[in-house]
Short mmCIF file of C-alpha atoms in Angstrom, two decimals:
data_model
loop_
_atom_site.label_atom_id
_atom_site.label_comp_id
_atom_site.label_asym_id
_atom_site.label_seq_id
_atom_site.Cartn_x
_atom_site.Cartn_y
_atom_site.Cartn_z
CA MET A 1 -47.33 -39.77 -24.10
CA THR A 2 -46.36 -37.77 -26.76
CA THR A 3 -42.93 -38.55 -29.34
CA SER A 4 -39.82 -36.00 -28.29
CA ILE A 5 -36.34 -35.31 -29.55
CA ALA A 6 -34.91 -37.05 -26.65
CA ASP A 7 -37.15 -41.00 -28.09
CA GLU A 8 -36.02 -40.07 -31.29
CA LEU A 9 -32.48 -39.66 -30.36
CA TYR A 10 -31.92 -41.66 -27.89
CA SER A 11 -33.93 -45.04 -29.17
CA GLU A 12 -31.03 -46.83 -30.59
CA ILE A 13 -29.45 -46.06 -27.05
CA LEU A 14 -32.53 -47.37 -25.55
CA GLU A 15 -32.79 -50.17 -28.03
CA GLN A 16 -28.79 -51.41 -26.60
CA SER A 17 -29.79 -50.51 -23.27
CA ASN A 18 -32.66 -52.64 -23.37
CA GLY A 19 -30.95 -55.44 -24.52
CA GLU A 20 -27.92 -55.13 -21.59
CA MET A 21 -30.58 -54.37 -18.79
CA ASN A 22 -33.89 -54.83 -19.56
CA SER A 23 -34.96 -54.65 -16.15
CA LYS A 24 -34.18 -51.10 -16.08
CA SER A 25 -35.31 -49.60 -19.17
CA THR A 26 -38.21 -48.42 -18.01
CA SER A 27 -36.02 -46.36 -15.49
CA LEU A 28 -33.66 -45.65 -18.35
CA ALA A 29 -36.02 -44.00 -20.46
CA ASN A 30 -37.34 -41.59 -17.55
CA HIS A 31 -33.76 -41.26 -16.64
CA PHE A 32 -33.56 -39.67 -20.92
CA ASN A 33 -36.45 -38.43 -20.32
CA SER A 34 -35.56 -36.03 -17.00
CA SER A 35 -31.92 -35.07 -18.36
CA ASP A 36 -33.99 -33.33 -21.21
CA SER A 37 -35.75 -31.21 -19.55
CA HIS A 38 -33.11 -30.71 -16.80
CA GLU A 39 -30.96 -29.32 -20.33
CA ASP A 40 -33.66 -26.68 -20.89
CA GLU A 41 -33.63 -26.01 -17.18
CA LEU A 42 -30.23 -24.84 -17.41
CA TRP A 43 -30.19 -23.60 -20.77
CA ASN A 44 -32.68 -21.31 -19.53
CA GLU A 45 -30.62 -20.43 -16.71
CA ASP A 46 -27.64 -19.76 -18.63
CA GLY A 47 -30.07 -17.59 -21.04
CA LEU A 48 -30.72 -15.71 -18.24
CA SER A 49 -27.79 -14.92 -17.16
CA TRP A 50 -26.99 -13.14 -19.93
CA ASN A 51 -29.40 -10.41 -18.80
CA GLY A 52 -27.15 -10.13 -15.77
CA SER A 53 -29.02 -12.28 -12.94
CA ASN A 54 -25.74 -14.22 -12.86
CA ASN A 55 -24.68 -13.70 -8.91
CA ASP A 56 -20.80 -13.39 -10.83
CA SER A 57 -20.56 -9.75 -10.63
CA GLU A 58 -17.16 -9.51 -11.64
CA LYS A 59 -18.52 -10.55 -15.28
CA GLU A 60 -21.76 -8.55 -15.03
CA SER A 61 -19.75 -5.58 -14.98
CA ASP A 62 -17.28 -6.99 -17.81
CA LEU A 63 -20.70 -7.37 -20.03
CA ASP A 64 -21.88 -4.13 -19.23
CA ARG A 65 -18.58 -3.16 -20.15
CA GLU A 66 -18.16 -4.59 -23.22
CA TRP A 67 -21.61 -3.34 -24.17
CA GLN A 68 -21.31 -0.08 -22.74
CA ARG A 69 -18.32 0.35 -24.96
CA ARG A 70 -19.82 -1.15 -28.43
CA ARG A 71 -22.19 1.43 -27.72
CA ASP A 72 -19.90 3.51 -27.77
CA GLN A 73 -18.20 2.40 -30.70
CA PHE A 74 -21.34 2.67 -33.01
CA HIS A 75 -22.67 5.94 -31.67
CA THR A 76 -19.09 7.45 -32.04
CA ILE A 77 -19.41 6.41 -36.04
CA GLY A 78 -22.62 7.22 -36.45
CA TYR A 79 -22.21 10.83 -35.34
CA ARG A 80 -18.91 11.33 -37.52
CA ASP A 81 -20.66 9.83 -40.49
CA GLY A 82 -23.77 12.29 -39.31
CA LEU A 83 -21.76 15.57 -38.37
CA ILE A 84 -20.06 15.54 -42.54
CA ALA A 85 -23.82 14.74 -43.62
CA GLY A 86 -25.16 17.52 -41.75
CA LYS A 87 -22.02 20.05 -42.37
CA GLU A 88 -22.74 18.92 -46.51
CA ALA A 89 -26.22 19.66 -45.88
CA SER A 90 -25.99 23.22 -44.43
CA ALA A 91 -22.89 24.47 -45.98
CA GLN A 92 -24.03 26.21 -49.24
CA LYS A 93 -27.18 28.18 -47.41
CA GLY A 94 -24.43 29.38 -44.78
CA PHE A 95 -22.13 30.44 -47.67
CA ASN A 96 -25.51 32.40 -48.82
CA THR A 97 -26.03 33.51 -45.38
CA GLY A 98 -22.60 34.72 -44.97
CA PHE A 99 -22.13 36.38 -48.85
CA SER A 100 -25.74 38.50 -48.56
CA GLU A 101 -24.43 39.72 -45.49
CA SER A 102 -20.49 41.26 -46.78
CA VAL A 103 -22.07 41.73 -49.96
CA PHE A 104 -23.09 45.32 -50.08
CA VAL A 105 -20.33 45.95 -47.85
CA GLY A 106 -17.43 44.84 -49.84
CA TYR A 107 -19.13 46.45 -52.25
CA LYS A 108 -19.47 50.80 -50.92
CA TRP A 109 -15.99 49.84 -50.03
CA GLY A 110 -15.18 49.35 -53.52
CA LEU A 111 -17.30 51.99 -55.12
CA VAL A 112 -15.39 54.26 -52.42
CA ARG A 113 -12.01 52.69 -53.69
CA GLY A 114 -12.71 52.77 -57.35
CA VAL A 115 -13.93 56.59 -57.48
CA GLY A 116 -10.85 57.88 -55.49
CA SER A 117 -8.62 55.80 -58.01
CA ALA A 118 -10.56 56.66 -61.03
CA LEU A 119 -10.14 60.15 -60.38
CA ALA A 120 -6.73 59.91 -59.41
CA CYS A 121 -5.37 58.49 -62.40
CA LEU A 122 -7.76 60.87 -65.07
CA PRO A 123 -5.85 63.13 -67.03
CA VAL A 124 -5.54 66.75 -64.76
CA ALA A 125 -7.34 68.52 -67.59
CA VAL A 126 -10.43 66.34 -67.14
CA SER A 127 -10.05 65.87 -63.21
CA LYS A 128 -10.37 69.78 -63.19
CA ARG A 129 -13.73 70.02 -64.87
CA LEU A 130 -15.14 66.94 -62.91
CA VAL A 131 -13.79 68.53 -59.43
CA GLU A 132 -13.33 72.44 -59.64
CA SER A 133 -12.22 73.59 -56.46
CA GLU A 134 -8.80 72.45 -56.16
CA GLU A 135 -9.50 72.13 -52.47
CA LYS A 136 -11.85 69.59 -53.36
CA ARG A 137 -9.61 68.12 -55.65
CA ASN A 138 -7.02 67.66 -52.79
CA LYS A 139 -9.72 65.94 -50.72
CA TYR A 140 -10.27 63.27 -53.27
CA LEU A 141 -6.76 62.49 -53.17
CA HIS A 142 -6.26 62.84 -49.71
CA LEU A 143 -9.33 59.91 -49.01
CA HIS A 144 -8.27 58.33 -51.79
CA GLU A 145 -5.00 57.81 -50.40
CA SER A 146 -5.88 56.55 -46.57
CA VAL A 147 -8.03 54.35 -48.84
CA ASN A 148 -5.34 53.09 -51.12
CA GLY A 149 -3.25 52.79 -47.48
CA LEU A 150 -5.84 49.80 -47.09
CA SER A 151 -5.04 46.35 -48.88
CA THR A 152 -8.41 44.33 -49.13
CA SER A 153 -7.14 41.89 -46.13
CA ASP A 154 -7.06 45.23 -43.85
CA ALA A 155 -10.52 46.02 -44.82
CA LEU A 156 -11.48 42.11 -44.41
CA LYS A 157 -10.16 42.22 -41.01
CA LEU A 158 -12.09 45.72 -39.82
CA PHE A 159 -15.39 44.14 -41.58
CA HIS A 160 -14.84 41.19 -39.41
CA ASP A 161 -14.24 43.39 -36.20
CA ASP A 162 -17.67 44.58 -37.29
CA ILE A 163 -19.62 42.06 -37.00
CA SER A 164 -17.94 40.61 -33.49
CA LYS A 165 -18.99 43.57 -32.26
CA SER A 166 -22.32 44.43 -33.89
CA VAL A 167 -22.82 40.32 -32.41
CA GLU A 168 -21.62 41.56 -29.37
CA LYS A 169 -24.02 44.55 -29.27
CA GLN A 170 -26.55 42.35 -29.51
CA ASN A 171 -25.68 40.36 -27.19
CA ASP A 172 -24.91 42.72 -24.62
CA GLN A 173 -28.78 45.02 -25.84
CA PRO A 174 -30.75 43.91 -22.58
CA MET A 175 -28.32 45.55 -20.63
CA PRO A 176 -28.89 49.05 -19.54
CA THR A 177 -25.14 50.27 -20.00
CA SER A 178 -24.58 49.64 -24.05
CA ASP A 179 -27.94 52.05 -24.20
CA LYS A 180 -25.87 54.27 -22.72
CA GLU A 181 -22.76 54.67 -24.04
CA GLU A 182 -24.74 54.90 -27.89
CA GLU A 183 -26.81 57.86 -26.27
CA HIS A 184 -23.35 59.35 -25.00
CA THR A 185 -21.31 59.17 -27.95
CA PRO A 186 -23.76 59.38 -31.23
CA GLY A 187 -21.98 58.21 -34.62
CA SER A 188 -18.97 56.68 -32.76
CA SER A 189 -20.32 53.26 -34.01
CA ASP A 190 -19.87 54.25 -37.55
CA THR A 191 -16.09 52.35 -38.63
CA LEU A 192 -13.49 53.36 -40.67
CA LEU A 193 -14.98 51.49 -43.25
CA VAL A 194 -18.36 53.27 -43.36
CA THR A 195 -16.61 56.90 -41.91
CA TYR A 196 -14.66 56.22 -45.47
CA TYR A 197 -17.73 55.61 -47.20
CA LYS A 198 -19.74 58.29 -45.72
CA ASP A 199 -16.81 60.85 -46.42
CA MET A 200 -16.96 60.01 -50.38
CA GLN A 201 -20.10 60.35 -50.38
CA ALA A 202 -20.35 63.65 -48.45
CA LEU A 203 -17.92 64.61 -51.06
CA ILE A 204 -19.08 63.12 -54.14
CA LEU A 205 -22.76 65.49 -53.51
CA GLU A 206 -20.65 68.42 -53.67
CA SER A 207 -19.60 67.69 -57.01
CA PRO A 208 -22.84 68.26 -59.34
CA ALA A 209 -20.22 66.88 -62.34
CA LEU A 210 -19.25 64.03 -60.83
CA GLU A 211 -21.95 61.34 -60.83
CA VAL A 212 -21.80 58.40 -58.63
CA ASP A 213 -25.06 55.90 -58.25
CA PHE A 214 -24.82 54.92 -55.07
CA GLU A 215 -27.67 52.87 -55.24
CA ILE A 216 -27.34 49.42 -53.78
CA PRO A 217 -27.91 47.04 -57.04
CA LYS A 218 -30.47 44.52 -57.00
CA MET B 1 -40.53 -32.36 -32.94
CA ALA B 2 -39.85 -30.61 -36.29
CA SER B 3 -41.64 -27.27 -35.15
CA GLN B 4 -39.62 -27.39 -32.12
CA SER B 5 -36.53 -26.99 -33.56
CA GLN B 6 -37.26 -24.60 -36.39
CA ASP B 7 -38.46 -22.01 -33.07
CA GLU B 8 -34.63 -22.88 -31.63
CA SER B 9 -33.26 -21.66 -34.30
CA THR B 10 -35.60 -18.27 -34.92
CA SER B 11 -34.76 -17.86 -31.44
CA ILE B 12 -31.31 -17.60 -32.02
CA GLN B 13 -31.70 -15.66 -34.72
CA ASP B 14 -34.08 -13.14 -32.86
CA ILE B 15 -31.12 -12.86 -30.61
CA PHE B 16 -28.68 -12.15 -33.16
CA ASP B 17 -31.34 -9.49 -34.90
CA ALA B 18 -31.72 -7.58 -31.81
CA ALA B 19 -27.91 -7.25 -30.82
CA LEU B 20 -27.18 -6.09 -34.95
CA ASN B 21 -30.93 -3.50 -34.57
CA LEU B 22 -29.08 -2.62 -31.50
CA GLU B 23 -25.83 -1.52 -33.58
CA ASP B 24 -27.89 -0.10 -36.29
CA THR B 25 -30.18 2.00 -33.43
CA HIS B 26 -26.46 3.49 -31.90
CA TYR B 27 -25.85 4.15 -35.21
CA LYS B 28 -28.98 6.16 -36.04
CA SER B 29 -28.84 7.83 -32.56
CA GLY B 30 -25.64 8.77 -33.39
CA TYR B 31 -26.01 9.98 -37.25
CA ASP B 32 -28.95 12.10 -35.82
CA GLU B 33 -27.06 13.60 -33.17
CA GLY B 34 -24.39 14.22 -35.32
CA PHE B 35 -26.23 15.61 -38.25
CA SER B 36 -28.14 18.37 -36.10
CA ASP B 37 -24.68 19.43 -35.04
CA GLY B 38 -22.91 19.12 -38.36
CA LEU B 39 -26.09 21.85 -39.55
CA LEU B 40 -25.34 24.02 -36.67
CA THR B 41 -21.48 23.88 -37.44
CA GLY B 42 -21.37 23.52 -41.01
CA LYS B 43 -23.59 26.52 -41.44
CA ASP B 44 -21.63 29.19 -39.78
CA GLU B 45 -18.44 27.74 -41.20
CA ALA B 46 -19.99 28.44 -44.57
CA ARG B 47 -21.02 31.82 -43.07
CA TYR B 48 -17.87 32.91 -42.65
CA VAL B 49 -16.33 31.63 -45.88
CA GLY B 50 -19.20 33.10 -47.52
CA LEU B 51 -18.76 36.49 -45.75
CA LYS B 52 -15.21 36.39 -46.80
CA SER B 53 -16.21 35.16 -50.48
CA GLY B 54 -19.31 38.21 -50.79
CA PHE B 55 -16.96 40.68 -49.03
CA GLU B 56 -14.15 40.07 -51.89
CA THR B 57 -16.24 40.22 -54.76
CA GLY B 58 -18.11 43.03 -53.78
CA GLU B 59 -15.48 45.47 -53.58
CA GLU B 60 -14.37 44.03 -56.95
CA LEU B 61 -17.07 45.20 -58.32
CA GLY B 62 -18.26 48.16 -55.81
CA PHE B 63 -14.22 49.17 -57.60
CA TYR B 64 -15.56 48.71 -61.44
CA ARG B 65 -19.19 50.53 -61.09
CA GLY B 66 -16.67 53.60 -59.02
CA CYS B 67 -14.61 53.47 -61.75
CA ILE B 68 -17.20 52.86 -64.61
CA ASP B 69 -19.30 56.00 -62.97
CA VAL B 70 -16.58 58.79 -62.86
CA TRP B 71 -15.30 57.46 -66.27
CA ASN B 72 -19.08 58.20 -68.04
CA SER B 73 -19.03 61.25 -65.88
CA ALA B 74 -15.61 62.59 -67.68
CA ILE B 75 -17.48 61.21 -71.07
CA LYS B 76 -20.26 63.79 -70.81
CA ILE B 77 -17.90 66.50 -69.37
CA ASP B 78 -15.73 65.42 -72.21
CA PRO B 79 -16.93 63.30 -74.78
CA LEU B 80 -13.76 63.24 -76.59
CA CYS B 81 -11.53 62.00 -73.80
CA PHE B 82 -11.93 58.68 -74.48
CA SER B 83 -11.09 56.88 -77.97
CA THR B 84 -14.40 55.41 -79.33
CA ARG B 85 -12.86 52.06 -78.68
CA VAL B 86 -12.78 52.59 -75.00
CA GLN B 87 -15.95 54.13 -74.66
CA LYS B 88 -17.34 51.09 -76.09
CA SER B 89 -15.75 49.07 -73.29
CA ILE B 90 -16.35 50.77 -70.27
CA LYS B 91 -19.98 50.87 -71.68
CA GLN B 92 -20.10 47.06 -71.69
CA MET B 93 -18.45 47.20 -68.45
CA ASP B 94 -21.14 49.12 -67.12
CA GLU B 95 -23.84 46.62 -68.59
CA LEU B 96 -22.05 44.23 -67.12
CA VAL B 97 -22.26 45.11 -63.40
CA SER B 98 -25.52 45.76 -63.31
CA LYS B 99 -26.07 42.11 -64.86
CA TYR B 100 -24.21 40.79 -61.44
CA PRO B 101 -26.54 38.61 -59.47
CA PHE B 102 -25.74 40.00 -56.13
CA ASN B 103 -28.74 38.62 -54.30
CA ASP B 104 -28.14 34.76 -55.99
CA PRO B 105 -24.37 33.74 -55.31
CA GLU B 106 -24.85 30.61 -56.79
CA ASN B 107 -26.43 31.54 -60.09
CA GLU B 108 -23.45 30.59 -63.01
CA LEU B 109 -23.63 34.39 -64.32
CA ALA B 110 -21.59 35.62 -61.98
CA THR B 111 -18.36 33.80 -62.56
CA ASP B 112 -18.55 34.78 -66.49
CA VAL B 113 -19.48 38.85 -65.09
CA VAL B 114 -16.50 38.67 -62.57
CA GLU B 115 -14.33 37.37 -65.82
CA GLY B 116 -15.53 39.65 -68.04
CA LEU B 117 -15.32 42.69 -66.26
CA ARG B 118 -11.75 41.47 -65.02
CA LEU B 119 -10.99 41.39 -69.10
CA LYS B 120 -12.76 44.72 -69.88
CA PHE B 121 -11.01 46.70 -67.31
CA LYS B 122 -7.46 45.84 -67.80
CA ALA B 123 -7.89 46.81 -71.33
CA VAL B 124 -9.06 50.19 -70.86
CA CYS B 125 -6.77 50.83 -68.37
CA ALA B 126 -4.24 49.24 -70.75
CA THR B 127 -4.98 51.66 -73.72
CA LEU B 128 -5.70 54.26 -71.15
CA ASN B 129 -2.56 53.43 -69.95
CA VAL B 130 -2.84 54.17 -66.41
CA LYS B 131 -1.80 51.46 -63.46
CA LEU B 132 -5.28 51.00 -61.26
CA GLU B 133 -4.47 47.92 -59.07
CA TYR B 134 -3.99 48.19 -55.42
CA ASP B 135 -2.35 45.63 -52.61
CA GLY B 136 -4.73 42.22 -52.15
CA TYR B 137 -6.53 42.80 -54.88
CA PRO B 138 -8.95 40.06 -55.39
CA LYS B 139 -7.66 36.76 -57.54
CA SER B 140 -9.29 34.94 -59.48
CA SER B 141 -8.10 31.78 -57.08
CA ASP B 142 -10.21 34.18 -54.58
CA VAL B 143 -13.06 34.49 -55.57
CA GLY B 144 -13.88 30.82 -56.86
CA PHE B 145 -16.96 29.45 -55.95
#
C-alpha cells in the first residue's frame, strides 16, 4: 500500500489506538482509509452541486440569478467604459464630417450678407458708380434688408431644416411619389438660404463693376 | 502526497481564475458592444457640433469675402475712396481669407486666421466709420475648436 495523507495524519492516532485497542488496529486503519475516500466523494458531490446538479431547485435559481446579476454588472461596466471610449474615438471624425458638410453652405450665406452689408455702408458716390441703375441699387438694398433680418441662429435653423429635408428625401427616394413631386414643382427644393444666394448672384452678374468671387475656396 | 496537495491548491486557483476570467470576459464583451455603439453615437453627436461650427465659421469667412470683394471693386473704380492704410488692411484680409484651411478644420492655422480677420475687420470698420455687424454675429467663443 502506498503512503497516503491519511496514513501520515492519522499515524499518531493510529498508534494511540494501537495502544488502546490492539485488536482493532487493522480495522481502524481500514476505517480511516475508507473514510478518506468517502470524503473525496463528498468533495466531488459538492463540486457537482455547483454545476447545478443539485436537486434543490430553489438554490439553483438563486445561483443562476446571482450569476446573471454579476454577468450584467460586469457587462454594464464594460459597456459604459466602451461607450465613452468609442465616442472619443469617433468625435473628431464626426466633427470634421459635419464641418465639411456645412462650411461652404455657411460661406455662401455669409457672402450674400457681406456683399449686401458692405454695399449698404459704402459712400453713396462710390456705390452709385459701382451699381449705376437706381433700380438695381434698391434691389441690393432690399435683399440686404431681408438677409439682415435673419440672424446666424435663424440661418443655422434654416440650414438644419434643409439637412433634415434632404435626409428625408434620401430615405424617400425609392418611393415614386417623391419623384413625381419633384417633377411637378421644379425649383421648389430651393430653400430660403439658396434663394437669397441665387438672387444675389443674379444681381452681381448684372453689375459688371462689382467683382465678387463666387468660387468656393479650396 | 506533496504533489496531491499541490494539485488541490492549483485546482482551487483555477476555480477563482475561471471566475475572474469570466468577469473579464463579461467586461470585455460589454466594452466591445459599448465601443461600437459609442463610435456611432459619438460620430453623430460630433457631426452636429461640426455642422454648427462649420456653418458659423463659413458664414463669418464668406461675410469677410463679400466685404473685401465689394471694397476692392470700389477701389478699382475710385482708388482714392479709401486711405492707403485701409487699403493695406483690406489686402491683408484678402490674403487671410485665401489662407483659411476650409478642408482641414483641425489645422491650427484656422484660429489664427479668424482672429487676424476679426482684428483687421474691426480696424477697417472703425476707420471707415461704418458699423458692419448683425445679430448672431459669431462670437469668438462660438467658433472655438
